Amino acid sequence: MPASEAPLLAVNDVDVRFAKPRTFADALLRRSPDAVHAVASATLDLRPRETLGLVGESGSGKTTLGRAILQLHPVAGGEIRYRGRSVHDPMPDWQRRLRREMQMVFQDPYSSLNPRLTVAQTLGEVLRFHRIVPDAGVAAEVARLLDVVGLPRSMADRLPRAMSGGQRQRVGLARALAVRPSLLVLDEPVAALDVSIQAQILNLLADLRTEFGLAMLFVAHDLSVVRHVSDRVAVMYRGRLVEQGTREEIFVQPAHPYTRMLLAAVPQIVARKRVRPVQAATDLNAAVAGGCAFAPRCPQAVDRCRLEVPASTVLSESHSAACHFAAT
Amino acid sequence: MSPGTRVDSPLDRPAAFPPEGAARREPLLQVRDLEITFQVRGGEVLANRGVSLDVAAGETLGLVGESGSGKSVLCRAVLRLLPSPPARTKRGRVLFDGIDLITLPEAKLREIRGTDIAMVFQNPMTSLSPVWPIGDQVTEGLRIHRGMTRSEARERGIALLQSIGIPEAARRYDDHPWQWSGGMLQRAVIAMAMACSPRLLLADEPTTALDVTIQEQILALLTDLQAKSGMAMVLVSHDIGVVAETCDRIAVMYAGMLVETGPAAAVFGRPRHPYTLGLMRSSPRMDAQAERLQPIPGQPPDLSKLAAGCPFADRCAFAKDECRHALVELREVAPGHASACLFPEAVH
Ligand SMILES: Nc1ncnc2c1ncn2[C@@H]1O[C@H](COP(=O)(O)OP(=O)(O)OP(=O)(O)O)[C@@H](O)[C@H]1O
Ligand SMILES: Nc1ncnc2c1ncn2[C@@H]1O[C@H](COP(=O)(O)OP(=O)(O)O)[C@@H](O)[C@H]1O
Ligand code: SF4
Ligand code: SF4
Ligand SMILES: [Mg+2]
Ligand SMILES: [Mg+2]
């Protein structure tokens, strides 16, 4: 990816916070719930035609960051720019254009489609709303979209409940592609699918990317899937981007201990049993006192880690990691 | 405890394991020709079609297949936990240590459930109540089945929680489920299953809802407990990497049937059923070039509308006319390695 090309999307130091729901313990102790920092100073770029994989454990803030980019969540700090212009720019028609050019595809093809609309109605609604084709051309465009995502045209009259998970995910993709977007945010698009169907959808995404020159932010917790689809990868831990790099940098020379831990844990199709040491339970609910958020789980942690939040260390033009020892 | 600390287990059994001559002994669990159906509107779902398998003491069998293939039905059928109706056991036997569980009176079966045979589910909250302290729930079996007093059970329960890697177990014994993360709750459920020293553990997708790092911890724990206690274990997963790394023998399930069984090294080293090969080729791998995946075309058949012949025929690259004539039975292709394909030699 030439670094000279202007980014399509630039996320700069973005914070997203949620007001924590009042828990039973809060009520007992008569304390007011504080804000959950779901995303903290996130910075990333996406260039045209590029796929950035975003990985991390459950609750690390991947979905929240994706939704913030599409303005489905307000940001508490920082800035998001699309084609060099703030997504909050008051320019006439800018919001409408953003809503067309950036599309989201969700994990759950079951709940993201209106159960009462047929495939043709779902796609027709979007085509009309954004005036993509004249009304007379809608039926032909629906047929073309079905071809693009590899669904038989006879599916046009089906309701979502009469389709398999993989078919529904194709409809979700067709709906996103209907408006001819430049950027897709895909939130765990294959996590609910079986491997044989997952492979069909991953290959389809690769084809669509080549054919339409789409940029993609691909959110997933499965590292083998991310390795397969991404040009670059960003790793998230408890709301922070802890490492970013090209696919090779992340998978061959990971610099952050958390990235290395994730990679080592991926089950492999080996022909022999793997013996792993038994470890103490990780309490993912435990609060982090200060310093590096990963310190309680980090095999390399030293005293300094518990006191000082590590800044991002630049390792190459494309590679950075937020660990005190990233460079060593 | 810091990460990587080894945990001592009170489940260690000093007796040498496996005992001499283990290979010649009767398998602990024998499933024979099991057929389970569900009565649904407009017909009958054939969820298990003539399933036969053996699991020996000290052995881990990996049951792998895509969603809807019948893995959970098989596990639940062993313990007779399926709702009936709509479920019906049409044929077959389930022998546990020689006792037929299908015909055993319910009262007798209740003694076996949770003591000799324990089960762990995907969602830990299937087995836990949100309103009771975790420790009391973990030791409930000890109080009911082993007649322990509350204080005896507490002492043993704290040791159990320690053995499954819960830091500060004594202090956390009285915690409620909402105070624990998903991985910790799954450990508690495993402790609960292990409380009465079961001889067989059925683990149905115990790590599917967990992050990969936590999954690794749970698999390590299960493997360790299994090796130390000598119990038999069935580990169900849709992830072939998980079973490949954890199990001795593998059973691959497709459309309610076992289509390939054998030692893990043989099944994944030289698969003899096109479905097993298809699963391997459609999985993105960490060790291969990130090239194009080779998906299995089409979708699994509807189990209420099964045609005659091999259920994989519509998706199979090796299919010939005769594949559609009659159901193909599992046949041995190498010692201990069986395939339900007419052309196991052609698979590559
Ligand atoms: N609507 C909300 N209200 C309050 N907190 C929320 C809300 N949505 C998310 N959070 C919190 O924000 C954090 C990030 O959540 P997010 O859903 O972005 O994680 P994720 O990385 O997408 O996880 P997963 O892999 O489980 O999808 C979590 O701590 C979560 O509990
Ligand atoms: N209670 C039920 N009623 C009707 N059909 C069921 C019921 N439980 C399971 N089935 C059917 O049995 C088949 C096998 O299901 P299951 O064992 O849960 O699959 P797996 O665990 O392999 O994902 C599926 O077709 C499923 O829809
Ligand atoms: S800063 Fe310290 S605790 Fe954090 S990842 Fe680096 S070594 Fe580990
Ligand atoms: S029996 Fe025929 S259709 Fe079935 S798996 Fe073998 S070759 Fe394929
Ligand atoms: Mg999410
Ligand atoms: Mg299941």
PDB file of N, CA and C in Angstrom, chain A residues 165-203:
ATOM      1  N   GLY A 165     -28.105 -19.082   7.393  1.00  0.00           N
ATOM      2  CA  GLY A 165     -27.254 -18.017   7.913  1.00  0.00           C
ATOM      3  C   GLY A 165     -26.348 -17.416   6.842  1.00  0.00           C
ATOM      4  N   GLY A 166     -25.747 -18.283   6.034  1.00  0.00           N
ATOM      5  CA  GLY A 166     -24.849 -17.813   4.981  1.00  0.00           C
ATOM      6  C   GLY A 166     -25.596 -17.006   3.927  1.00  0.00           C
ATOM      7  N   GLN A 167     -26.803 -17.459   3.588  1.00  0.00           N
ATOM      8  CA  GLN A 167     -27.611 -16.726   2.606  1.00  0.00           C
ATOM      9  C   GLN A 167     -28.008 -15.361   3.160  1.00  0.00           C
ATOM     10  N   ARG A 168     -28.367 -15.332   4.446  1.00  0.00           N
ATOM     11  CA  ARG A 168     -28.746 -14.059   5.046  1.00  0.00           C
ATOM     12  C   ARG A 168     -27.553 -13.104   5.076  1.00  0.00           C
ATOM     13  N   GLN A 169     -26.363 -13.649   5.326  1.00  0.00           N
ATOM     14  CA  GLN A 169     -25.192 -12.778   5.345  1.00  0.00           C
ATOM     15  C   GLN A 169     -24.931 -12.221   3.946  1.00  0.00           C
ATOM     16  N   ARG A 170     -25.227 -12.999   2.905  1.00  0.00           N
ATOM     17  CA  ARG A 170     -25.101 -12.479   1.533  1.00  0.00           C
ATOM     18  C   ARG A 170     -26.101 -11.352   1.287  1.00  0.00           C
ATOM     19  N   VAL A 171     -27.309 -11.493   1.832  1.00  0.00           N
ATOM     20  CA  VAL A 171     -28.299 -10.418   1.686  1.00  0.00           C
ATOM     21  C   VAL A 171     -27.799  -9.160   2.405  1.00  0.00           C
ATOM     22  N   GLY A 172     -27.232  -9.340   3.605  1.00  0.00           N
ATOM     23  CA  GLY A 172     -26.667  -8.216   4.347  1.00  0.00           C
ATOM     24  C   GLY A 172     -25.590  -7.499   3.530  1.00  0.00           C
ATOM     25  N   LEU A 173     -24.766  -8.285   2.844  1.00  0.00           N
ATOM     26  CA  LEU A 173     -23.722  -7.703   1.989  1.00  0.00           C
ATOM     27  C   LEU A 173     -24.340  -6.982   0.794  1.00  0.00           C
ATOM     28  N   ALA A 174     -25.337  -7.609   0.184  1.00  0.00           N
ATOM     29  CA  ALA A 174     -25.994  -6.994  -0.973  1.00  0.00           C
ATOM     30  C   ALA A 174     -26.613  -5.653  -0.584  1.00  0.00           C
ATOM     31  N   ARG A 175     -27.205  -5.609   0.609  1.00  0.00           N
ATOM     32  CA  ARG A 175     -27.818  -4.365   1.072  1.00  0.00           C
ATOM     33  C   ARG A 175     -26.765  -3.277   1.253  1.00  0.00           C
ATOM     34  N   ALA A 176     -25.611  -3.654   1.803  1.00  0.00           N
ATOM     35  CA  ALA A 176     -24.534  -2.674   1.983  1.00  0.00           C
ATOM     36  C   ALA A 176     -23.991  -2.214   0.630  1.00  0.00           C
ATOM     37  N   LEU A 177     -23.867  -3.150  -0.318  1.00  0.00           N
ATOM     38  CA  LEU A 177     -23.287  -2.811  -1.621  1.00  0.00           C
ATOM     39  C   LEU A 177     -24.255  -2.044  -2.512  1.00  0.00           C
ATOM     40  N   ALA A 178     -25.556  -2.131  -2.207  1.00  0.00           N
ATOM     41  CA  ALA A 178     -26.582  -1.522  -3.061  1.00  0.00           C
ATOM     42  C   ALA A 178     -26.309  -0.039  -3.304  1.00  0.00           C
ATOM     43  N   VAL A 179     -25.774   0.651  -2.288  1.00  0.00           N
ATOM     44  CA  VAL A 179     -25.584   2.095  -2.402  1.00  0.00           C
ATOM     45  C   VAL A 179     -24.195   2.439  -2.947  1.00  0.00           C
ATOM     46  N   ARG A 180     -23.461   1.425  -3.402  1.00  0.00           N
ATOM     47  CA  ARG A 180     -22.127   1.620  -3.985  1.00  0.00           C
ATOM     48  C   ARG A 180     -21.205   2.384  -3.044  1.00  0.00           C
ATOM     49  N   PRO A 181     -20.930   1.785  -1.877  1.00  0.00           N
ATOM     50  CA  PRO A 181     -20.106   2.458  -0.870  1.00  0.00           C
ATOM     51  C   PRO A 181     -18.623   2.437  -1.239  1.00  0.00           C
ATOM     52  N   SER A 182     -17.839   3.270  -0.555  1.00  0.00           N
ATOM     53  CA  SER A 182     -16.376   3.221  -0.697  1.00  0.00           C
ATOM     54  C   SER A 182     -15.756   2.514   0.490  1.00  0.00           C
ATOM     55  N   LEU A 183     -16.506   2.489   1.615  1.00  0.00           N
ATOM     56  CA  LEU A 183     -15.956   1.945   2.854  1.00  0.00           C
ATOM     57  C   LEU A 183     -16.983   1.027   3.508  1.00  0.00           C
ATOM     58  N   LEU A 184     -16.545  -0.190   3.828  1.00  0.00           N
ATOM     59  CA  LEU A 184     -17.408  -1.114   4.570  1.00  0.00           C
ATOM     60  C   LEU A 184     -16.805  -1.338   5.957  1.00  0.00           C
ATOM     61  N   VAL A 185     -17.643  -1.212   6.978  1.00  0.00           N
ATOM     62  CA  VAL A 185     -17.245  -1.643   8.315  1.00  0.00           C
ATOM     63  C   VAL A 185     -17.958  -2.969   8.542  1.00  0.00           C
ATOM     64  N   LEU A 186     -17.184  -4.040   8.660  1.00  0.00           N
ATOM     65  CA  LEU A 186     -17.773  -5.372   8.818  1.00  0.00           C
ATOM     66  C   LEU A 186     -17.531  -5.820  10.254  1.00  0.00           C
ATOM     67  N   ASP A 187     -18.590  -5.983  11.026  1.00  0.00           N
ATOM     68  CA  ASP A 187     -18.434  -6.375  12.422  1.00  0.00           C
ATOM     69  C   ASP A 187     -18.666  -7.872  12.571  1.00  0.00           C
ATOM     70  N   GLU A 188     -17.599  -8.625  12.702  1.00  0.00           N
ATOM     71  CA  GLU A 188     -17.677 -10.087  12.845  1.00  0.00           C
ATOM     72  C   GLU A 188     -18.580 -10.703  11.774  1.00  0.00           C
ATOM     73  N   PRO A 189     -18.324 -10.421  10.493  1.00  0.00           N
ATOM     74  CA  PRO A 189     -19.279 -10.836   9.465  1.00  0.00           C
ATOM     75  C   PRO A 189     -19.372 -12.349   9.270  1.00  0.00           C
ATOM     76  N   VAL A 190     -18.397 -13.096   9.754  1.00  0.00           N
ATOM     77  CA  VAL A 190     -18.465 -14.549   9.549  1.00  0.00           C
ATOM     78  C   VAL A 190     -18.489 -15.324  10.867  1.00  0.00           C
ATOM     79  N   ALA A 191     -18.552 -14.612  11.994  1.00  0.00           N
ATOM     80  CA  ALA A 191     -18.435 -15.304  13.284  1.00  0.00           C
ATOM     81  C   ALA A 191     -19.595 -16.260  13.539  1.00  0.00           C
ATOM     82  N   ALA A 192     -20.776 -15.961  12.980  1.00  0.00           N
ATOM     83  CA  ALA A 192     -21.932 -16.814  13.263  1.00  0.00           C
ATOM     84  C   ALA A 192     -22.057 -17.951  12.254  1.00  0.00           C
ATOM     85  N   LEU A 193     -21.098 -18.059  11.338  1.00  0.00           N
ATOM     86  CA  LEU A 193     -21.240 -19.038  10.253  1.00  0.00           C
ATOM     87  C   LEU A 193     -20.323 -20.240  10.453  1.00  0.00           C
ATOM     88  N   ASP A 194     -20.748 -21.388   9.943  1.00  0.00           N
ATOM     89  CA  ASP A 194     -19.899 -22.567   9.956  1.00  0.00           C
ATOM     90  C   ASP A 194     -18.742 -22.397   8.985  1.00  0.00           C
ATOM     91  N   VAL A 195     -17.631 -23.115   9.246  1.00  0.00           N
ATOM     92  CA  VAL A 195     -16.429 -22.885   8.431  1.00  0.00           C
ATOM     93  C   VAL A 195     -16.650 -23.043   6.932  1.00  0.00           C
ATOM     94  N   SER A 196     -17.446 -24.010   6.511  1.00  0.00           N
ATOM     95  CA  SER A 196     -17.584 -24.215   5.062  1.00  0.00           C
ATOM     96  C   SER A 196     -18.302 -23.030   4.430  1.00  0.00           C
ATOM     97  N   ILE A 197     -19.245 -22.433   5.146  1.00  0.00           N
ATOM     98  CA  ILE A 197     -19.975 -21.272   4.653  1.00  0.00           C
ATOM     99  C   ILE A 197     -19.132 -20.013   4.860  1.00  0.00           C
ATOM    100  N   GLN A 198     -18.421 -19.963   5.967  1.00  0.00           N
ATOM    101  CA  GLN A 198     -17.514 -18.845   6.247  1.00  0.00           C
ATOM    102  C   GLN A 198     -16.516 -18.675   5.098  1.00  0.00           C
ATOM    103  N   ALA A 199     -15.988 -19.794   4.617  1.00  0.00           N
ATOM    104  CA  ALA A 199     -15.016 -19.722   3.521  1.00  0.00           C
ATOM    105  C   ALA A 199     -15.667 -19.156   2.259  1.00  0.00           C
ATOM    106  N   GLN A 200     -16.916 -19.512   2.012  1.00  0.00           N
ATOM    107  CA  GLN A 200     -17.625 -18.967   0.842  1.00  0.00           C
ATOM    108  C   GLN A 200     -17.717 -17.444   0.955  1.00  0.00           C
ATOM    109  N   ILE A 201     -18.079 -16.950   2.147  1.00  0.00           N
ATOM    110  CA  ILE A 201     -18.261 -15.501   2.332  1.00  0.00           C
ATOM    111  C   ILE A 201     -16.906 -14.775   2.280  1.00  0.00           C
ATOM    112  N   LEU A 202     -15.860 -15.369   2.862  1.00  0.00           N
ATOM    113  CA  LEU A 202     -14.541 -14.717   2.831  1.00  0.00           C
ATOM    114  C   LEU A 202     -14.038 -14.581   1.397  1.00  0.00           C
ATOM    115  N   ASN A 203     -14.248 -15.616   0.586  1.00  0.00           N
ATOM    116  CA  ASN A 203     -13.835 -15.522  -0.816  1.00  0.00           C
ATOM    117  C   ASN A 203     -14.657 -14.469  -1.550  1.00  0.00           C
TER     118      ASN A 203
END
